[in-house]
mmCIF file of C-alpha atoms in Angstrom:
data_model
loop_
_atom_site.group_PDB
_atom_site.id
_atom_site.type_symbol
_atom_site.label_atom_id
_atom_site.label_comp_id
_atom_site.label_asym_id
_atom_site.label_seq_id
_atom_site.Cartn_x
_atom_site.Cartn_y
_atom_site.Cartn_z
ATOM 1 C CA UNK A 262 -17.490 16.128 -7.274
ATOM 2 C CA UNK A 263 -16.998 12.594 -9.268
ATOM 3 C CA UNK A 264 -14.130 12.640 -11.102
ATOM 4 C CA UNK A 265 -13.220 10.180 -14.642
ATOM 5 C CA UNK A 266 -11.685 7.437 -12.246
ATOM 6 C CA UNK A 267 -14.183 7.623 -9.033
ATOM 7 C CA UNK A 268 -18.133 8.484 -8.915
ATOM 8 C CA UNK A 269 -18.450 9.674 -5.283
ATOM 9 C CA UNK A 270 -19.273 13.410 -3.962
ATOM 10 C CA UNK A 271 -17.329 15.143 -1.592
ATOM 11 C CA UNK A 272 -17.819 13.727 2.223
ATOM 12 C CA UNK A 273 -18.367 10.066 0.969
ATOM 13 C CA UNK A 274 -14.845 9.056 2.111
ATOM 14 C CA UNK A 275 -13.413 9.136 4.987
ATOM 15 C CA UNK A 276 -10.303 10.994 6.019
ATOM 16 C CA UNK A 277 -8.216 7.695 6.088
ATOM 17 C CA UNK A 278 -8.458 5.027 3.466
ATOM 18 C CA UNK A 279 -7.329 1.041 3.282
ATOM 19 C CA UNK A 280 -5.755 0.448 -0.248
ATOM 20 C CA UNK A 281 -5.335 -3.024 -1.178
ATOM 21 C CA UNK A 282 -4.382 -3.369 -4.791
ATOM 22 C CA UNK A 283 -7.065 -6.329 -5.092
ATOM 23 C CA UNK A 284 -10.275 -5.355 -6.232
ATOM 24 C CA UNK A 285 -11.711 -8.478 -4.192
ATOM 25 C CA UNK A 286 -9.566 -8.064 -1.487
ATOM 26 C CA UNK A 287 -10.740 -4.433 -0.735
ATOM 27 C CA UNK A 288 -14.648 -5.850 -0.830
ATOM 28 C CA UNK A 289 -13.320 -8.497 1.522
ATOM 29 C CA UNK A 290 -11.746 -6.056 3.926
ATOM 30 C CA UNK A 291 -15.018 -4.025 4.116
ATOM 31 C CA UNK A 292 -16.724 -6.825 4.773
ATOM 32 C CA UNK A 293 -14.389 -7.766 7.649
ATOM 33 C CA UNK A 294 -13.921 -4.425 9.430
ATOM 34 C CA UNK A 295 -16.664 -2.821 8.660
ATOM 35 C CA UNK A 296 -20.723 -4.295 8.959
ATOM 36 C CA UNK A 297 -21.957 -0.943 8.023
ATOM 37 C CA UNK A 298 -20.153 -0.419 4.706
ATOM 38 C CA UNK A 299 -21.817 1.186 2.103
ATOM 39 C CA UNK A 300 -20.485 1.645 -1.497
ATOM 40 C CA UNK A 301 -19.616 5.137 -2.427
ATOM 41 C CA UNK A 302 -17.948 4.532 -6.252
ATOM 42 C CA UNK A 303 -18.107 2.047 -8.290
ATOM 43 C CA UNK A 304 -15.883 2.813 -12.001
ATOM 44 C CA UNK A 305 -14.074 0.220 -13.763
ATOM 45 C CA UNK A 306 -15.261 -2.602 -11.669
ATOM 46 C CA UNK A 307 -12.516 -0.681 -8.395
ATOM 47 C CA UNK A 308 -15.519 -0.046 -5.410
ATOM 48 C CA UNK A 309 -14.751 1.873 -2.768
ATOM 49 C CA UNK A 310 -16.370 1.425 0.437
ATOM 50 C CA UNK A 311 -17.010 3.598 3.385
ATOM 51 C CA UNK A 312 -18.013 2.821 6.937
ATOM 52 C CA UNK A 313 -17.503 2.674 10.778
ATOM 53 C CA UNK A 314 -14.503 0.828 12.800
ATOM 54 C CA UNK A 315 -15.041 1.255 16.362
ATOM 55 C CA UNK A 316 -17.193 4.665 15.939
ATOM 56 C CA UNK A 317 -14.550 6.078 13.430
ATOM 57 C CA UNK A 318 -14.871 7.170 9.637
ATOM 58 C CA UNK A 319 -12.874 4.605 7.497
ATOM 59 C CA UNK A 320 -12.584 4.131 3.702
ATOM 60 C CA UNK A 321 -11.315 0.874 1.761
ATOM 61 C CA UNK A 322 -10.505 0.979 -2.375
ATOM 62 C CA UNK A 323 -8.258 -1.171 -4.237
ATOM 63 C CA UNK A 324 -5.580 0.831 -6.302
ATOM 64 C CA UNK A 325 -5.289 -2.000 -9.068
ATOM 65 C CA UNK A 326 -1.718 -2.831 -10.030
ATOM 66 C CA UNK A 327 1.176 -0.694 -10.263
ATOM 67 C CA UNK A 328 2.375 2.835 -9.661
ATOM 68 C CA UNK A 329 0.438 4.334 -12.289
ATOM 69 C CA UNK A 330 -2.871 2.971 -11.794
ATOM 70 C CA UNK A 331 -2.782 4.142 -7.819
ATOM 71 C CA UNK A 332 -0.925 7.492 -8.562
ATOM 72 C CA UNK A 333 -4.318 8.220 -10.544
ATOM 73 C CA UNK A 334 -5.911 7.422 -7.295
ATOM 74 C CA UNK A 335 -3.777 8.461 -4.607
ATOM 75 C CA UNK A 336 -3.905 12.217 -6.420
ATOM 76 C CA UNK A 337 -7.998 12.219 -7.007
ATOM 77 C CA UNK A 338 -8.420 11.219 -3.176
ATOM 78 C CA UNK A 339 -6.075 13.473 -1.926
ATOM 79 C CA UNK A 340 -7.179 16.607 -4.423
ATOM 80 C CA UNK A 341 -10.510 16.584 -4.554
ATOM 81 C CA UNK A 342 -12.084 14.072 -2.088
ATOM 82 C CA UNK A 343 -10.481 15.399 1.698
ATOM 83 C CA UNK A 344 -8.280 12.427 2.112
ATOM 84 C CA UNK A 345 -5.453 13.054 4.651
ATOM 85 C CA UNK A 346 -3.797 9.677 4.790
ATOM 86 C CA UNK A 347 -3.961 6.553 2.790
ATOM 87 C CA UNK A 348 -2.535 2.949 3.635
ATOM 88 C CA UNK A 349 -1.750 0.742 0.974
ATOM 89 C CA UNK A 350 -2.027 -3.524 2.427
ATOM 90 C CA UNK A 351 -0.819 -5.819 -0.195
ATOM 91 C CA UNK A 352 1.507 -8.072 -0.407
ATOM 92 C CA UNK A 353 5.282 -8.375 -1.562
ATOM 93 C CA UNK A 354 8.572 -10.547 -2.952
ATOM 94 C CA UNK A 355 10.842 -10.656 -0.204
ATOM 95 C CA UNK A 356 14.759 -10.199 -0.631
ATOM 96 C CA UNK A 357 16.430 -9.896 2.626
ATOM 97 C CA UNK A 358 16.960 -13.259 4.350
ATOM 98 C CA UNK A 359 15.932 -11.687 7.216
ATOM 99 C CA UNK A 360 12.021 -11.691 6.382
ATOM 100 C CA UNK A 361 10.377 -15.211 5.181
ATOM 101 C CA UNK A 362 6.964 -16.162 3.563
ATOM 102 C CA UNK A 363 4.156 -14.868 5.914
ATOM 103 C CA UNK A 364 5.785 -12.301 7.865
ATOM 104 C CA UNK A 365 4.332 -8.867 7.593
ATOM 105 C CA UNK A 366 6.586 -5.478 6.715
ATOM 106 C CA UNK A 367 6.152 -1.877 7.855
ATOM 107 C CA UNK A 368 7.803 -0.136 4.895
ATOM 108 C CA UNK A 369 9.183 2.863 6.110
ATOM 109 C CA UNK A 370 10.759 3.889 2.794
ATOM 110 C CA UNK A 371 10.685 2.776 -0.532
ATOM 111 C CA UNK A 372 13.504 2.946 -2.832
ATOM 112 C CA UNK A 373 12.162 3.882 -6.619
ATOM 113 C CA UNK A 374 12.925 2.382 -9.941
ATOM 114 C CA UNK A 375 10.313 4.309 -11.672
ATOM 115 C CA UNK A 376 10.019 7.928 -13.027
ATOM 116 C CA UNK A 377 6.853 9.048 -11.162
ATOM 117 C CA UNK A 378 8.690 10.874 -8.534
ATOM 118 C CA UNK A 379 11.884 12.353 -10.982
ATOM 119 C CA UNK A 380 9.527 15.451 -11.295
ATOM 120 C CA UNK A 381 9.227 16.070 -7.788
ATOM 121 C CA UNK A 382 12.739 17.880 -7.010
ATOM 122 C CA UNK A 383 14.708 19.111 -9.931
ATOM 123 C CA UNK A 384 18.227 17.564 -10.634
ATOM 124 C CA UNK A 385 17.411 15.760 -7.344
ATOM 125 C CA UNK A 386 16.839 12.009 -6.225
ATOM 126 C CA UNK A 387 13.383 12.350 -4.686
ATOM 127 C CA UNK A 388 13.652 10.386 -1.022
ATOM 128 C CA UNK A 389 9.743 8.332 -0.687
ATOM 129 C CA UNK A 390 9.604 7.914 2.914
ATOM 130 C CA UNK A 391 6.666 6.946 5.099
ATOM 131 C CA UNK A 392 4.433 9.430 7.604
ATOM 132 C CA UNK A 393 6.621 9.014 10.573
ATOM 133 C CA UNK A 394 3.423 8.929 12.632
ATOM 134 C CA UNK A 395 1.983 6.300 10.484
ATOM 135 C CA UNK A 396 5.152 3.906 10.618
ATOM 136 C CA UNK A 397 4.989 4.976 14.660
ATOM 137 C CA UNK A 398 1.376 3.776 15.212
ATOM 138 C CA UNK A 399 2.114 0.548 13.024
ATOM 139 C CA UNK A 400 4.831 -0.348 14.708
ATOM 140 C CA UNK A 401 2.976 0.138 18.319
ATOM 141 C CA UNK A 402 0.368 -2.139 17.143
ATOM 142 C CA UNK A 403 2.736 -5.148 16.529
ATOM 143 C CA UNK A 404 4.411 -5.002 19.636
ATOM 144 C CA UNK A 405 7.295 -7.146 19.649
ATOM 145 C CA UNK A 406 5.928 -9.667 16.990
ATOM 146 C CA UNK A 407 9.254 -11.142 15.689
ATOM 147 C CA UNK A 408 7.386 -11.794 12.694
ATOM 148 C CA UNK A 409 6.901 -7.991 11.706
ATOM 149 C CA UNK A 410 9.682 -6.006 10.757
ATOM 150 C CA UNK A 411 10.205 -2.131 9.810
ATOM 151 C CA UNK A 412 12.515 -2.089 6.971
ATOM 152 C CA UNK A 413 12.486 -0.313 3.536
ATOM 153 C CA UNK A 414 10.913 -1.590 0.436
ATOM 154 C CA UNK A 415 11.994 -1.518 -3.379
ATOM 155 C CA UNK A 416 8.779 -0.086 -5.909
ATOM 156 C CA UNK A 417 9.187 -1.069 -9.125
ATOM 157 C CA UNK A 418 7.169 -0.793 -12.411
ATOM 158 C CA UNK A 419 8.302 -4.177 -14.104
ATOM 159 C CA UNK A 420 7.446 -7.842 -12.467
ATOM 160 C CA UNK A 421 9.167 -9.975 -14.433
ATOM 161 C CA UNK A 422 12.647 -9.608 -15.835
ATOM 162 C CA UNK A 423 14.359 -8.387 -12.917
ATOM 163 C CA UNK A 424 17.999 -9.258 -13.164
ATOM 164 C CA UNK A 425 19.372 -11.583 -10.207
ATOM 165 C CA UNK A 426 22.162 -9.091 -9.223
ATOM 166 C CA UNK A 427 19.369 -6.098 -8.669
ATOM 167 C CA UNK A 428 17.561 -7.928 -6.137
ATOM 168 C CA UNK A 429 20.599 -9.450 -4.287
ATOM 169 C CA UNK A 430 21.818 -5.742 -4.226
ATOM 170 C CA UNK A 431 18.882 -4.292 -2.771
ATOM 171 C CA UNK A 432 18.798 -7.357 -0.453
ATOM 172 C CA UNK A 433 22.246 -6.292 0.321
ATOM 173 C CA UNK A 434 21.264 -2.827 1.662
ATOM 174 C CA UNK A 435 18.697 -3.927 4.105
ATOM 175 C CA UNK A 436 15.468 -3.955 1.748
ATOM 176 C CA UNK A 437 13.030 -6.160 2.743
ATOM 177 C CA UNK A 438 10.852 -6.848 -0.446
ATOM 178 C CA UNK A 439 10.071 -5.890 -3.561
ATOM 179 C CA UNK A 440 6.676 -4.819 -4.757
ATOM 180 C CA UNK A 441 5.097 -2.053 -7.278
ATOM 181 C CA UNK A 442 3.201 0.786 -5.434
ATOM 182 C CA UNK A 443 4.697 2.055 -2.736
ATOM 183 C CA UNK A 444 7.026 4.906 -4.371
ATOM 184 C CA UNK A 445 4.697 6.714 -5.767
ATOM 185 C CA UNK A 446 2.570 6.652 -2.921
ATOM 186 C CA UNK A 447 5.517 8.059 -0.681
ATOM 187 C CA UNK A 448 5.821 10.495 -3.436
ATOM 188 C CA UNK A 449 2.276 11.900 -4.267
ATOM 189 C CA UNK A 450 1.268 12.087 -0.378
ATOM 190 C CA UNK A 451 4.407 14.168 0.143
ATOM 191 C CA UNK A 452 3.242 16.346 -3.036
ATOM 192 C CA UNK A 453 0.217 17.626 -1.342
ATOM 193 C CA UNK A 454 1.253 17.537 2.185
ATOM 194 C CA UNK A 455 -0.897 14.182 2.738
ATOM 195 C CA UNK A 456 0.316 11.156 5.115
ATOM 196 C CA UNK A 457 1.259 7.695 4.028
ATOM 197 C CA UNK A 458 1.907 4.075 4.805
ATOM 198 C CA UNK A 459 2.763 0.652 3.362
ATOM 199 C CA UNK A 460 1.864 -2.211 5.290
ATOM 200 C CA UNK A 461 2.729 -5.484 3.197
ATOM 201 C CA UNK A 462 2.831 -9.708 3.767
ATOM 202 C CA UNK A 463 5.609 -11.300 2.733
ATOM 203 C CA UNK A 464 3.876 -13.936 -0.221
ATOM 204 C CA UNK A 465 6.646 -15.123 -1.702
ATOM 205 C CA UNK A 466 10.773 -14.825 -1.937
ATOM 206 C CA UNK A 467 13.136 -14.042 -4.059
ATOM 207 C CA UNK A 468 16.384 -15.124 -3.464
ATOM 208 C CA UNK A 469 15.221 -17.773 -0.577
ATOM 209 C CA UNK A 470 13.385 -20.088 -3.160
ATOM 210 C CA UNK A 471 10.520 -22.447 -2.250
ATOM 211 C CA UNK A 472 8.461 -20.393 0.013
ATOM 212 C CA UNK A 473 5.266 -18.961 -2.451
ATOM 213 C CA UNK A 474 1.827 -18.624 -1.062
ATOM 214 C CA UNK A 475 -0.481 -19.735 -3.622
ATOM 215 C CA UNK A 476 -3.000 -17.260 -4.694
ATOM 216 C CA UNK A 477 -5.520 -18.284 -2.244
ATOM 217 C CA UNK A 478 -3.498 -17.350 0.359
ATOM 218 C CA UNK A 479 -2.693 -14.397 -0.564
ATOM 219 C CA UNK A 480 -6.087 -13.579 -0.856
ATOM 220 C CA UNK A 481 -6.545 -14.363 2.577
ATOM 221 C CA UNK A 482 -3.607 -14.378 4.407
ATOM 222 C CA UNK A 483 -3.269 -10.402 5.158
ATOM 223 C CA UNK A 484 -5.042 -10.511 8.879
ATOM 224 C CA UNK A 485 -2.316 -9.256 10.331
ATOM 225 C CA UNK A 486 -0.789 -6.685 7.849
ATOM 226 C CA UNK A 487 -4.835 -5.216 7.993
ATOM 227 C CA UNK A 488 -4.422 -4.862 11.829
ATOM 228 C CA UNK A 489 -1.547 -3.541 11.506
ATOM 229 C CA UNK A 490 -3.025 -1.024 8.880
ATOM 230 C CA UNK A 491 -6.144 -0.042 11.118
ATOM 231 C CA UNK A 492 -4.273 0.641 13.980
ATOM 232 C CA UNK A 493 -2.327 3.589 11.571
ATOM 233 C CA UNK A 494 -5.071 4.520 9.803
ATOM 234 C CA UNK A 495 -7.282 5.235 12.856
ATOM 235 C CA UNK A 496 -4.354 6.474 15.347
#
């Protein structure tokens, strides 16, 4: 049944779906993976498509920006339209020196500045980890590309304003980037026993300045990270 956020029945999406945050960019992945893509809701301008890669059932639809706006998502696909596993393909700020502009990042975790997962496990700091399976498949699929690397992420619900020290800290600790999603994906797939993946391209970085993809690239430069995504979302 439709829901306030998504006008589709049950059976119109697949059991895995793509989630770019990009409106755009979730119309142009459909239209790159999948010829027989049909549009299954359409509310607030976010489509969601559904068709065939290589014989099997996929689903693409943008989450918009932030934790909140795919949490209401995330929790309508996995509740009430069969979802089992969703991968989110965007893009992030990288931190660690060890990743540069371009290269693509299996998050595997995602440390959590936010409050949506406080809730989850009283008195408790609530660990948002990846499917194991998902990270596994990803991972298989980028062989030994030495630009892909599987490394934890830091989800945050502020862009701007991020004091230097906090990002050279999580740098500091192995994180790889910085972007606004990923936590409460983690958290909300774990809440209803669901899988989950973040599969993001490096656009810009933090505390290696100099290196920003304009916003036509990062449009278009996810190729890889979406191969990358496939490959889990169909294994």
């Amino acid at each position: 049944m439709a829901t306030p956020h998504i006008n589709a029945e049950k059976g119109d999406f697949a059991p895995a779906v793509l989630m770019p945050g990009d409106p755009k960019r979730a119309e142009r992945m459909a239209q790159m993976l999948m010829p027989d893509a049909k549009v299954v809701s359409d509310v607030r301008g976010i489509k969601a498509f559904t068709g065939t890669v290589d014989g099997k059932p996929l689903s693409i639809m943008a989450s918009g920006m932030g934790q909140p706006s795919l949490g209401i998502y995330a929790t309508e696909l996995f509740t009430q339209f069969d979802v089992q596993r969703i991968i989110r393909v965007g893009t992030c700020g990288g931190l660690s020196e060890k990743v540069k502009v371009g290269d693509v990042v299996i998050a595997n975790g995602a440390h959590y500045e936010g409050v949506m997962n406080t809730y989850l496990i009283p008195q408790t700091h609530f660990s948002a980890v990846a499917s194991y399976n998902l990270v596994k498949a990803a991972a298989e699929a980028a062989g030994d590309d030495p630009d892909v690397v599987v490394a934890p992420v830091i989800s945050r619900d502020r862009f701007y304003n991020v004091p230097a020290e906090v990002n050279d800290a999580a740098a500091k600790v192995g994180t790889a980037g910085a972007e606004m999603e990923s936590g409460a994906l983690y958290g909300i797939a774990s809440l209803y026993g669901k899988e989950a993946l973040t599969v993001l391209t490096v656009s810009d970085h933090m505390t290696v300045p100099g290196q920003d993809m304009t916003a036509e690239e990062r449009e278009t430069n996810f190729v890889k990270a979406l191969k990358l995504a496939v490959a889990a979302a169909l294994s």
